[in-house]
Amino acid sequence: MGKKSVARNARLDQLRQEQRRKERQRALLIYGTSGFVAIAILAGIIVYSVIDNRSKSEERRVGYVEAASPAATAAGCTGIRNDESRGNTHVGTTETVDYQDIPPSSGSHDADPLPDAIRFYNPDSGIRVERAVHNLEHGFVVAWYDSELPDDQVETLRTVANDAGNRFIAVPWTREAFAANQHFVLTGWDRTQRCTSVSADVVQEFVTKWANPPAEGATWDSPTASESGLAGGTLDVTADGPLDAAAAGGIAPGAGTMDTTPPSPGGATDGTGTPGADGGTAPNPADDPAAR
């Protein structure tokens, strides 16, 4: 073999070795970069998960206050506060509960909730507070208004209640007036928002978030409704107050609560909260509140 051939082959071997070296470096770079990216992504997921869990834990603790929305701020409302659970013991039909929070967002209550066929109770209706608290446990939103809410605001609430959906009830609070000139208060189970005026937007925001909360919420530090989604109680009342014994005598426990759509104006009720001619509510004796 000539010297030129030997030199050429040696040069080719050198080039091949150089090429293999570069390929190894390229592979290491690719694998190393991919590994770094994978580790970075995994680390990001872990960090996000930790931050997200901490955030959710914070949002579920007693005393946490969700910032007021622009609509809430405009209506003079606080943020939505997570309240301490006050229990859920049933009491007798004539027993008065001395609630720690005014108005209550949880606590002992009547075994029979208010019916879900009536959205608004008039100021002088004398509706039993303890029945409304049971509605909270079923995942209803209860809007309380005291005797100092101006008449025009009461009428606004009447209108808003008709459009707020079938998990909303407006109830007069006839005990002491609410503090800080906030005479309208929205509550879900262990959730409270206090307002100086009634706003349809604020009501809708609250209902969207806290009506029928998820079942897992019952395990939170500040729990949500443990019986979320259950129906209302006996239709032995009208918007003007309880029916007398003779009028209510033939009504089975739980009757008149099965309408799952809000009553239309002049439709499902006759204006006093009793069933209208279109059959807006239907008796269901099987829905016995004593079983709840």
PDB file of C-alpha atoms in Angstrom:
ATOM      1  CA  MET A   1       0.000   0.000   0.000  1.00  0.00           C
ATOM      2  CA  GLY A   2       1.339   3.437  -0.926  1.00  0.00           C
ATOM      3  CA  LYS A   3       2.102   6.109   1.582  1.00  0.00           C
ATOM      4  CA  LYS A   4      -0.773   8.195   0.209  1.00  0.00           C
ATOM      5  CA  SER A   5      -3.287   5.409   0.809  1.00  0.00           C
ATOM      6  CA  VAL A   6      -2.097   4.899   4.358  1.00  0.00           C
ATOM      7  CA  ALA A   7      -2.296   8.592   5.061  1.00  0.00           C
ATOM      8  CA  ARG A   8      -5.777   8.781   3.527  1.00  0.00           C
ATOM      9  CA  ASN A   9      -7.079   5.860   5.564  1.00  0.00           C
ATOM     10  CA  ALA A  10      -5.626   7.308   8.734  1.00  0.00           C
ATOM     11  CA  ARG A  11      -7.316  10.599   7.942  1.00  0.00           C
ATOM     12  CA  LEU A  12     -10.655   8.826   7.340  1.00  0.00           C
ATOM     13  CA  ASP A  13     -10.327   6.985  10.638  1.00  0.00           C
ATOM     14  CA  GLN A  14      -9.648  10.260  12.382  1.00  0.00           C
ATOM     15  CA  LEU A  15     -12.696  11.864  10.755  1.00  0.00           C
ATOM     16  CA  ARG A  16     -14.898   8.907  11.728  1.00  0.00           C
ATOM     17  CA  GLN A  17     -13.736   9.055  15.316  1.00  0.00           C
ATOM     18  CA  GLU A  18     -14.369  12.798  15.380  1.00  0.00           C
ATOM     19  CA  GLN A  19     -17.836  12.274  13.960  1.00  0.00           C
ATOM     20  CA  ARG A  20     -18.636   9.593  16.552  1.00  0.00           C
ATOM     21  CA  ARG A  21     -17.385  11.890  19.311  1.00  0.00           C
ATOM     22  CA  LYS A  22     -19.620  14.717  18.112  1.00  0.00           C
ATOM     23  CA  GLU A  23     -22.588  12.352  17.881  1.00  0.00           C
ATOM     24  CA  ARG A  24     -22.010  11.215  21.465  1.00  0.00           C
ATOM     25  CA  GLN A  25     -21.823  14.832  22.592  1.00  0.00           C
ATOM     26  CA  ARG A  26     -25.002  15.631  20.683  1.00  0.00           C
ATOM     27  CA  ALA A  27     -26.815  12.669  22.233  1.00  0.00           C
ATOM     28  CA  LEU A  28     -25.649  13.631  25.706  1.00  0.00           C
ATOM     29  CA  LEU A  29     -26.786  17.192  25.086  1.00  0.00           C
ATOM     30  CA  ILE A  30     -30.204  16.047  23.864  1.00  0.00           C
ATOM     31  CA  TYR A  31     -30.713  13.563  26.669  1.00  0.00           C
ATOM     32  CA  GLY A  32     -29.353  15.960  29.230  1.00  0.00           C
ATOM     33  CA  THR A  33     -31.589  18.799  28.027  1.00  0.00           C
ATOM     34  CA  SER A  34     -34.636  16.511  27.903  1.00  0.00           C
ATOM     35  CA  GLY A  35     -33.905  15.274  31.375  1.00  0.00           C
ATOM     36  CA  PHE A  36     -33.489  18.801  32.676  1.00  0.00           C
ATOM     37  CA  VAL A  37     -36.755  19.882  31.036  1.00  0.00           C
ATOM     38  CA  ALA A  38     -38.567  16.857  32.486  1.00  0.00           C
ATOM     39  CA  ILE A  39     -37.183  17.582  35.959  1.00  0.00           C
ATOM     40  CA  ALA A  40     -38.105  21.242  35.621  1.00  0.00           C
ATOM     41  CA  ILE A  41     -41.656  20.345  34.546  1.00  0.00           C
ATOM     42  CA  LEU A  42     -42.012  17.855  37.396  1.00  0.00           C
ATOM     43  CA  ALA A  43     -40.676  20.394  39.877  1.00  0.00           C
ATOM     44  CA  GLY A  44     -43.116  22.970  38.510  1.00  0.00           C
ATOM     45  CA  ILE A  45     -46.027  20.557  38.910  1.00  0.00           C
ATOM     46  CA  ILE A  46     -44.993  19.774  42.478  1.00  0.00           C
ATOM     47  CA  VAL A  47     -44.584  23.450  43.372  1.00  0.00           C
ATOM     48  CA  TYR A  48     -47.932  24.338  41.755  1.00  0.00           C
ATOM     49  CA  SER A  49     -49.639  21.458  43.582  1.00  0.00           C
ATOM     50  CA  VAL A  50     -48.212  22.568  46.931  1.00  0.00           C
ATOM     51  CA  ILE A  51     -49.203  26.206  46.349  1.00  0.00           C
ATOM     52  CA  ASP A  52     -52.662  25.180  45.083  1.00  0.00           C
ATOM     53  CA  ASN A  53     -53.263  22.930  48.086  1.00  0.00           C
ATOM     54  CA  ARG A  54     -52.157  25.662  50.470  1.00  0.00           C
ATOM     55  CA  SER A  55     -54.432  28.139  48.713  1.00  0.00           C
ATOM     56  CA  LYS A  56     -57.415  25.776  48.879  1.00  0.00           C
ATOM     57  CA  SER A  57     -56.687  25.002  52.509  1.00  0.00           C
ATOM     58  CA  GLU A  58     -56.575  28.729  53.273  1.00  0.00           C
ATOM     59  CA  GLU A  59     -59.862  29.322  51.429  1.00  0.00           C
ATOM     60  CA  ARG A  60     -61.567  26.591  53.471  1.00  0.00           C
ATOM     61  CA  ARG A  61     -60.494  27.612  56.955  1.00  0.00           C
ATOM     62  CA  VAL A  62     -62.728  29.295  59.522  1.00  0.00           C
ATOM     63  CA  GLY A  63     -62.373  33.063  59.356  1.00  0.00           C
ATOM     64  CA  TYR A  64     -61.230  33.275  55.734  1.00  0.00           C
ATOM     65  CA  VAL A  65     -62.912  36.129  53.868  1.00  0.00           C
ATOM     66  CA  GLU A  66     -63.171  36.010  50.093  1.00  0.00           C
ATOM     67  CA  ALA A  67     -62.590  39.458  48.627  1.00  0.00           C
ATOM     68  CA  ALA A  68     -65.729  41.371  47.687  1.00  0.00           C
ATOM     69  CA  SER A  69     -66.477  41.469  43.965  1.00  0.00           C
ATOM     70  CA  PRO A  70     -66.951  44.829  42.195  1.00  0.00           C
ATOM     71  CA  ALA A  71     -70.728  44.328  42.362  1.00  0.00           C
ATOM     72  CA  ALA A  72     -70.512  43.564  46.079  1.00  0.00           C
ATOM     73  CA  THR A  73     -68.379  46.611  46.739  1.00  0.00           C
ATOM     74  CA  ALA A  74     -70.872  48.800  44.865  1.00  0.00           C
ATOM     75  CA  ALA A  75     -73.702  47.407  47.018  1.00  0.00           C
ATOM     76  CA  GLY A  76     -71.822  48.073  50.247  1.00  0.00           C
ATOM     77  CA  CYS A  77     -71.191  44.387  50.896  1.00  0.00           C
ATOM     78  CA  THR A  78     -68.415  42.662  52.775  1.00  0.00           C
ATOM     79  CA  GLY A  79     -66.540  39.746  51.296  1.00  0.00           C
ATOM     80  CA  ILE A  80     -67.932  36.266  51.922  1.00  0.00           C
ATOM     81  CA  ARG A  81     -66.781  34.962  55.307  1.00  0.00           C
ATOM     82  CA  ASN A  82     -66.246  31.328  56.306  1.00  0.00           C
ATOM     83  CA  ASP A  83     -68.032  30.889  59.626  1.00  0.00           C
ATOM     84  CA  GLU A  84     -67.436  28.487  62.465  1.00  0.00           C
ATOM     85  CA  SER A  85     -69.821  25.536  62.410  1.00  0.00           C
ATOM     86  CA  ARG A  86     -72.502  25.808  65.119  1.00  0.00           C
ATOM     87  CA  GLY A  87     -73.863  22.278  64.851  1.00  0.00           C
ATOM     88  CA  ASN A  88     -77.036  20.879  63.306  1.00  0.00           C
ATOM     89  CA  THR A  89     -79.182  19.492  66.118  1.00  0.00           C
ATOM     90  CA  HIS A  90     -82.948  19.265  65.564  1.00  0.00           C
ATOM     91  CA  VAL A  91     -85.181  21.112  68.035  1.00  0.00           C
ATOM     92  CA  GLY A  92     -88.886  21.029  68.804  1.00  0.00           C
ATOM     93  CA  THR A  93     -91.392  22.870  66.624  1.00  0.00           C
ATOM     94  CA  THR A  94     -91.968  25.551  69.267  1.00  0.00           C
ATOM     95  CA  GLU A  95     -88.418  25.822  70.619  1.00  0.00           C
ATOM     96  CA  THR A  96     -86.552  29.090  70.048  1.00  0.00           C
ATOM     97  CA  VAL A  97     -82.822  28.837  69.408  1.00  0.00           C
ATOM     98  CA  ASP A  98     -80.575  31.581  70.764  1.00  0.00           C
ATOM     99  CA  TYR A  99     -78.124  31.790  67.870  1.00  0.00           C
ATOM    100  CA  GLN A 100     -74.526  32.868  68.460  1.00  0.00           C
ATOM    101  CA  ASP A 101     -74.272  34.501  65.035  1.00  0.00           C
ATOM    102  CA  ILE A 102     -76.791  37.121  63.938  1.00  0.00           C
ATOM    103  CA  PRO A 103     -78.168  35.982  61.570  1.00  0.00           C
ATOM    104  CA  PRO A 104     -77.154  32.312  61.758  1.00  0.00           C
ATOM    105  CA  SER A 105     -75.402  30.449  58.956  1.00  0.00           C
ATOM    106  CA  SER A 106     -75.590  27.113  60.803  1.00  0.00           C
ATOM    107  CA  GLY A 107     -76.755  25.759  64.113  1.00  0.00           C
ATOM    108  CA  SER A 108     -79.642  23.914  65.739  1.00  0.00           C
ATOM    109  CA  HIS A 109     -82.851  24.036  63.737  1.00  0.00           C
ATOM    110  CA  ASP A 110     -86.401  22.829  63.289  1.00  0.00           C
ATOM    111  CA  ALA A 111     -86.728  19.292  61.886  1.00  0.00           C
ATOM    112  CA  ASP A 112     -88.946  20.619  59.073  1.00  0.00           C
ATOM    113  CA  PRO A 113     -87.330  23.156  56.695  1.00  0.00           C
ATOM    114  CA  LEU A 114     -89.303  25.801  54.852  1.00  0.00           C
ATOM    115  CA  PRO A 115     -90.827  24.709  51.542  1.00  0.00           C
ATOM    116  CA  ASP A 116     -88.905  25.462  48.381  1.00  0.00           C
ATOM    117  CA  ALA A 117     -92.070  26.686  46.626  1.00  0.00           C
ATOM    118  CA  ILE A 118     -91.933  30.153  48.233  1.00  0.00           C
ATOM    119  CA  ARG A 119     -89.054  32.487  47.407  1.00  0.00           C
ATOM    120  CA  PHE A 120     -89.931  35.537  49.515  1.00  0.00           C
ATOM    121  CA  TYR A 121     -91.592  35.897  52.924  1.00  0.00           C
ATOM    122  CA  ASN A 122     -93.210  39.214  53.782  1.00  0.00           C
ATOM    123  CA  PRO A 123     -91.893  41.384  56.646  1.00  0.00           C
ATOM    124  CA  ASP A 124     -94.761  40.577  59.017  1.00  0.00           C
ATOM    125  CA  SER A 125     -95.016  36.887  58.123  1.00  0.00           C
ATOM    126  CA  GLY A 126     -93.570  35.690  61.432  1.00  0.00           C
ATOM    127  CA  ILE A 127     -91.766  32.866  59.643  1.00  0.00           C
ATOM    128  CA  ARG A 128     -89.867  30.613  62.001  1.00  0.00           C
ATOM    129  CA  VAL A 129     -86.119  31.306  61.806  1.00  0.00           C
ATOM    130  CA  GLU A 130     -85.285  27.770  62.913  1.00  0.00           C
ATOM    131  CA  ARG A 131     -86.956  26.307  59.816  1.00  0.00           C
ATOM    132  CA  ALA A 132     -84.906  28.527  57.503  1.00  0.00           C
ATOM    133  CA  VAL A 133     -81.677  27.369  59.140  1.00  0.00           C
ATOM    134  CA  HIS A 134     -82.590  23.815  58.175  1.00  0.00           C
ATOM    135  CA  ASN A 135     -82.821  24.986  54.559  1.00  0.00           C
ATOM    136  CA  LEU A 136     -79.215  26.100  54.827  1.00  0.00           C
ATOM    137  CA  GLU A 137     -78.212  22.547  55.730  1.00  0.00           C
ATOM    138  CA  HIS A 138     -79.962  21.358  52.556  1.00  0.00           C
ATOM    139  CA  GLY A 139     -77.822  23.665  50.431  1.00  0.00           C
ATOM    140  CA  PHE A 140     -80.231  26.575  50.098  1.00  0.00           C
ATOM    141  CA  VAL A 141     -79.122  30.199  50.182  1.00  0.00           C
ATOM    142  CA  VAL A 142     -81.129  32.141  52.762  1.00  0.00           C
ATOM    143  CA  ALA A 143     -81.233  35.917  52.453  1.00  0.00           C
ATOM    144  CA  TRP A 144     -82.137  37.604  55.735  1.00  0.00           C
ATOM    145  CA  TYR A 145     -83.477  41.147  55.940  1.00  0.00           C
ATOM    146  CA  ASP A 146     -84.141  42.973  59.180  1.00  0.00           C
ATOM    147  CA  SER A 147     -86.804  45.534  60.126  1.00  0.00           C
ATOM    148  CA  GLU A 148     -84.521  48.458  59.249  1.00  0.00           C
ATOM    149  CA  LEU A 149     -84.050  47.564  55.585  1.00  0.00           C
ATOM    150  CA  PRO A 150     -85.773  50.423  53.706  1.00  0.00           C
ATOM    151  CA  ASP A 151     -89.115  49.636  52.084  1.00  0.00           C
ATOM    152  CA  ASP A 152     -87.803  50.205  48.565  1.00  0.00           C
ATOM    153  CA  GLN A 153     -85.017  47.711  49.240  1.00  0.00           C
ATOM    154  CA  VAL A 154     -87.542  45.189  50.540  1.00  0.00           C
ATOM    155  CA  GLU A 155     -89.451  45.515  47.270  1.00  0.00           C
ATOM    156  CA  THR A 156     -86.212  45.137  45.309  1.00  0.00           C
ATOM    157  CA  LEU A 157     -85.512  41.939  47.249  1.00  0.00           C
ATOM    158  CA  ARG A 158     -88.996  40.646  46.481  1.00  0.00           C
ATOM    159  CA  THR A 159     -88.268  41.041  42.761  1.00  0.00           C
ATOM    160  CA  VAL A 160     -84.744  39.628  42.999  1.00  0.00           C
ATOM    161  CA  ALA A 161     -86.007  36.584  44.932  1.00  0.00           C
ATOM    162  CA  ASN A 162     -88.376  35.640  42.124  1.00  0.00           C
ATOM    163  CA  ASP A 163     -85.426  35.467  39.711  1.00  0.00           C
ATOM    164  CA  ALA A 164     -82.839  33.902  42.017  1.00  0.00           C
ATOM    165  CA  GLY A 165     -83.670  30.244  41.369  1.00  0.00           C
ATOM    166  CA  ASN A 166     -85.256  27.458  43.364  1.00  0.00           C
ATOM    167  CA  ARG A 167     -82.483  27.262  45.973  1.00  0.00           C
ATOM    168  CA  PHE A 168     -83.009  30.788  47.280  1.00  0.00           C
ATOM    169  CA  ILE A 169     -85.304  31.973  50.075  1.00  0.00           C
ATOM    170  CA  ALA A 170     -85.659  35.504  51.478  1.00  0.00           C
ATOM    171  CA  VAL A 171     -86.722  35.541  55.135  1.00  0.00           C
ATOM    172  CA  PRO A 172     -87.395  38.471  57.508  1.00  0.00           C
ATOM    173  CA  TRP A 173     -85.267  38.638  60.653  1.00  0.00           C
ATOM    174  CA  THR A 174     -87.512  39.936  63.421  1.00  0.00           C
ATOM    175  CA  ARG A 175     -85.087  39.857  66.336  1.00  0.00           C
ATOM    176  CA  GLU A 176     -82.483  42.587  66.901  1.00  0.00           C
ATOM    177  CA  ALA A 177     -81.307  44.632  63.896  1.00  0.00           C
ATOM    178  CA  PHE A 178     -78.105  43.639  62.145  1.00  0.00           C
ATOM    179  CA  ALA A 179     -74.953  45.587  62.977  1.00  0.00           C
ATOM    180  CA  ALA A 180     -73.014  48.188  60.951  1.00  0.00           C
ATOM    181  CA  ASN A 181     -76.025  49.386  58.932  1.00  0.00           C
ATOM    182  CA  GLN A 182     -75.882  46.157  56.914  1.00  0.00           C
ATOM    183  CA  HIS A 183     -79.549  45.193  56.995  1.00  0.00           C
ATOM    184  CA  PHE A 184     -79.412  42.571  54.220  1.00  0.00           C
ATOM    185  CA  VAL A 185     -77.378  39.396  54.770  1.00  0.00           C
ATOM    186  CA  LEU A 186     -76.783  36.450  52.443  1.00  0.00           C
ATOM    187  CA  THR A 187     -76.024  33.088  54.020  1.00  0.00           C
ATOM    188  CA  GLY A 188     -75.121  29.601  52.888  1.00  0.00           C
ATOM    189  CA  TRP A 189     -74.224  26.902  55.417  1.00  0.00           C
ATOM    190  CA  ASP A 190     -71.280  28.493  57.319  1.00  0.00           C
ATOM    191  CA  ARG A 191     -70.951  31.284  54.735  1.00  0.00           C
ATOM    192  CA  THR A 192     -72.007  34.918  55.321  1.00  0.00           C
ATOM    193  CA  GLN A 193     -71.993  38.129  53.278  1.00  0.00           C
ATOM    194  CA  ARG A 194     -73.373  41.362  54.775  1.00  0.00           C
ATOM    195  CA  CYS A 195     -74.702  44.198  52.627  1.00  0.00           C
ATOM    196  CA  THR A 196     -76.111  47.693  53.014  1.00  0.00           C
ATOM    197  CA  SER A 197     -78.302  47.317  49.922  1.00  0.00           C
ATOM    198  CA  VAL A 198     -79.866  44.583  47.804  1.00  0.00           C
ATOM    199  CA  SER A 199     -78.168  43.799  44.499  1.00  0.00           C
ATOM    200  CA  ALA A 200     -79.376  41.225  41.975  1.00  0.00           C
ATOM    201  CA  ASP A 201     -75.794  40.725  40.799  1.00  0.00           C
ATOM    202  CA  VAL A 202     -74.513  40.041  44.313  1.00  0.00           C
ATOM    203  CA  VAL A 203     -77.349  37.602  44.975  1.00  0.00           C
ATOM    204  CA  GLN A 204     -76.606  35.769  41.741  1.00  0.00           C
ATOM    205  CA  GLU A 205     -72.892  35.561  42.534  1.00  0.00           C
ATOM    206  CA  PHE A 206     -73.592  34.136  45.977  1.00  0.00           C
ATOM    207  CA  VAL A 207     -76.187  31.648  44.736  1.00  0.00           C
ATOM    208  CA  THR A 208     -73.919  30.470  41.922  1.00  0.00           C
ATOM    209  CA  LYS A 209     -71.102  29.724  44.343  1.00  0.00           C
ATOM    210  CA  TRP A 210     -72.859  28.508  47.507  1.00  0.00           C
ATOM    211  CA  ALA A 211     -76.222  26.996  46.539  1.00  0.00           C
ATOM    212  CA  ASN A 212     -75.886  23.192  46.537  1.00  0.00           C
ATOM    213  CA  PRO A 213     -72.153  23.119  47.356  1.00  0.00           C
ATOM    214  CA  PRO A 214     -70.187  19.897  46.626  1.00  0.00           C
ATOM    215  CA  ALA A 215     -70.401  17.033  49.102  1.00  0.00           C
ATOM    216  CA  GLU A 216     -66.659  17.200  49.842  1.00  0.00           C
ATOM    217  CA  GLY A 217     -67.218  20.630  51.380  1.00  0.00           C
ATOM    218  CA  ALA A 218     -68.765  19.009  54.441  1.00  0.00           C
ATOM    219  CA  THR A 219     -65.252  17.903  55.494  1.00  0.00           C
ATOM    220  CA  TRP A 220     -63.620  21.344  55.279  1.00  0.00           C
ATOM    221  CA  ASP A 221     -62.434  23.297  58.310  1.00  0.00           C
ATOM    222  CA  SER A 222     -65.361  25.651  57.702  1.00  0.00           C
ATOM    223  CA  PRO A 223     -67.770  23.043  56.300  1.00  0.00           C
ATOM    224  CA  THR A 224     -70.457  23.540  53.700  1.00  0.00           C
ATOM    225  CA  ALA A 225     -73.922  21.959  53.729  1.00  0.00           C
ATOM    226  CA  SER A 226     -73.769  18.286  54.699  1.00  0.00           C
ATOM    227  CA  GLU A 227     -77.198  17.583  53.133  1.00  0.00           C
ATOM    228  CA  SER A 228     -76.655  19.644  49.988  1.00  0.00           C
ATOM    229  CA  GLY A 229     -79.304  19.085  47.320  1.00  0.00           C
ATOM    230  CA  LEU A 230     -82.161  17.899  49.544  1.00  0.00           C
ATOM    231  CA  ALA A 231     -85.596  19.452  49.073  1.00  0.00           C
ATOM    232  CA  GLY A 232     -87.465  21.900  51.233  1.00  0.00           C
ATOM    233  CA  GLY A 233     -90.107  21.045  53.810  1.00  0.00           C
ATOM    234  CA  THR A 234     -93.839  21.106  54.382  1.00  0.00           C
ATOM    235  CA  LEU A 235     -95.925  23.648  52.492  1.00  0.00           C
ATOM    236  CA  ASP A 236     -97.845  24.692  55.609  1.00  0.00           C
ATOM    237  CA  VAL A 237     -97.043  28.384  55.166  1.00  0.00           C
ATOM    238  CA  THR A 238     -97.705  31.188  52.724  1.00  0.00           C
ATOM    239  CA  ALA A 239     -95.640  34.269  51.992  1.00  0.00           C
ATOM    240  CA  ASP A 240     -97.705  35.930  54.728  1.00  0.00           C
ATOM    241  CA  GLY A 241     -96.967  33.365  57.423  1.00  0.00           C
ATOM    242  CA  PRO A 242     -97.929  29.955  58.826  1.00  0.00           C
ATOM    243  CA  LEU A 243    -101.299  28.452  57.958  1.00  0.00           C
ATOM    244  CA  ASP A 244    -103.635  27.868  60.887  1.00  0.00           C
ATOM    245  CA  ALA A 245    -104.112  24.333  62.160  1.00  0.00           C
ATOM    246  CA  ALA A 246    -107.373  23.791  60.265  1.00  0.00           C
ATOM    247  CA  ALA A 247    -105.895  24.905  56.933  1.00  0.00           C
ATOM    248  CA  ALA A 248    -102.688  22.918  57.417  1.00  0.00           C
ATOM    249  CA  GLY A 249    -104.373  19.812  58.827  1.00  0.00           C
ATOM    250  CA  GLY A 250    -104.559  17.896  55.558  1.00  0.00           C
ATOM    251  CA  ILE A 251    -101.010  18.621  54.420  1.00  0.00           C
ATOM    252  CA  ALA A 252     -98.600  15.714  54.618  1.00  0.00           C
ATOM    253  CA  PRO A 253     -95.070  16.395  55.882  1.00  0.00           C
ATOM    254  CA  GLY A 254     -92.887  17.471  52.974  1.00  0.00           C
ATOM    255  CA  ALA A 255     -95.880  18.171  50.732  1.00  0.00           C
ATOM    256  CA  GLY A 256     -95.802  20.850  48.098  1.00  0.00           C
ATOM    257  CA  THR A 257     -92.058  21.058  47.641  1.00  0.00           C
ATOM    258  CA  MET A 258     -91.360  19.189  44.449  1.00  0.00           C
ATOM    259  CA  ASP A 259     -91.395  22.035  41.938  1.00  0.00           C
ATOM    260  CA  THR A 260     -87.771  22.389  40.799  1.00  0.00           C
ATOM    261  CA  THR A 261     -88.236  25.559  38.759  1.00  0.00           C
ATOM    262  CA  PRO A 262     -88.750  29.088  40.112  1.00  0.00           C
ATOM    263  CA  PRO A 263     -92.398  30.213  40.035  1.00  0.00           C
ATOM    264  CA  SER A 264     -93.172  32.547  37.156  1.00  0.00           C
ATOM    265  CA  PRO A 265     -94.912  35.839  37.976  1.00  0.00           C
ATOM    266  CA  GLY A 266     -98.584  35.031  38.476  1.00  0.00           C
ATOM    267  CA  GLY A 267     -97.902  31.375  37.645  1.00  0.00           C
ATOM    268  CA  ALA A 268     -96.872  28.825  40.232  1.00  0.00           C
ATOM    269  CA  THR A 269     -98.321  30.746  43.166  1.00  0.00           C
ATOM    270  CA  ASP A 270    -101.373  32.880  43.656  1.00  0.00           C
ATOM    271  CA  GLY A 271     -99.435  35.830  45.075  1.00  0.00           C
ATOM    272  CA  THR A 272     -99.692  34.703  48.685  1.00  0.00           C
ATOM    273  CA  GLY A 273     -97.337  31.767  48.403  1.00  0.00           C
ATOM    274  CA  THR A 274    -100.059  29.078  48.099  1.00  0.00           C
ATOM    275  CA  PRO A 275    -100.103  26.719  45.097  1.00  0.00           C
ATOM    276  CA  GLY A 276    -101.601  28.197  41.942  1.00  0.00           C
ATOM    277  CA  ALA A 277    -103.907  26.673  39.383  1.00  0.00           C
ATOM    278  CA  ASP A 278    -101.066  25.570  37.111  1.00  0.00           C
ATOM    279  CA  GLY A 279     -99.861  22.987  39.638  1.00  0.00           C
ATOM    280  CA  GLY A 280     -96.593  24.701  40.469  1.00  0.00           C
ATOM    281  CA  THR A 281     -96.101  22.362  43.438  1.00  0.00           C
ATOM    282  CA  ALA A 282     -97.050  18.744  44.028  1.00  0.00           C
ATOM    283  CA  PRO A 283     -97.468  16.765  47.253  1.00  0.00           C
ATOM    284  CA  ASN A 284     -94.935  14.071  47.986  1.00  0.00           C
ATOM    285  CA  PRO A 285     -95.648  12.372  51.331  1.00  0.00           C
ATOM    286  CA  ALA A 286     -92.499  10.255  50.904  1.00  0.00           C
ATOM    287  CA  ASP A 287     -90.372  13.343  51.439  1.00  0.00           C
ATOM    288  CA  ASP A 288     -90.645  13.221  55.212  1.00  0.00           C
ATOM    289  CA  PRO A 289     -88.497  15.898  56.877  1.00  0.00           C
ATOM    290  CA  ALA A 290     -88.281  13.799  60.025  1.00  0.00           C
ATOM    291  CA  ALA A 291     -86.030  11.440  58.091  1.00  0.00           C
ATOM    292  CA  ARG A 292     -83.515  14.175  57.425  1.00  0.00           C
TER     293      ARG A 292
END
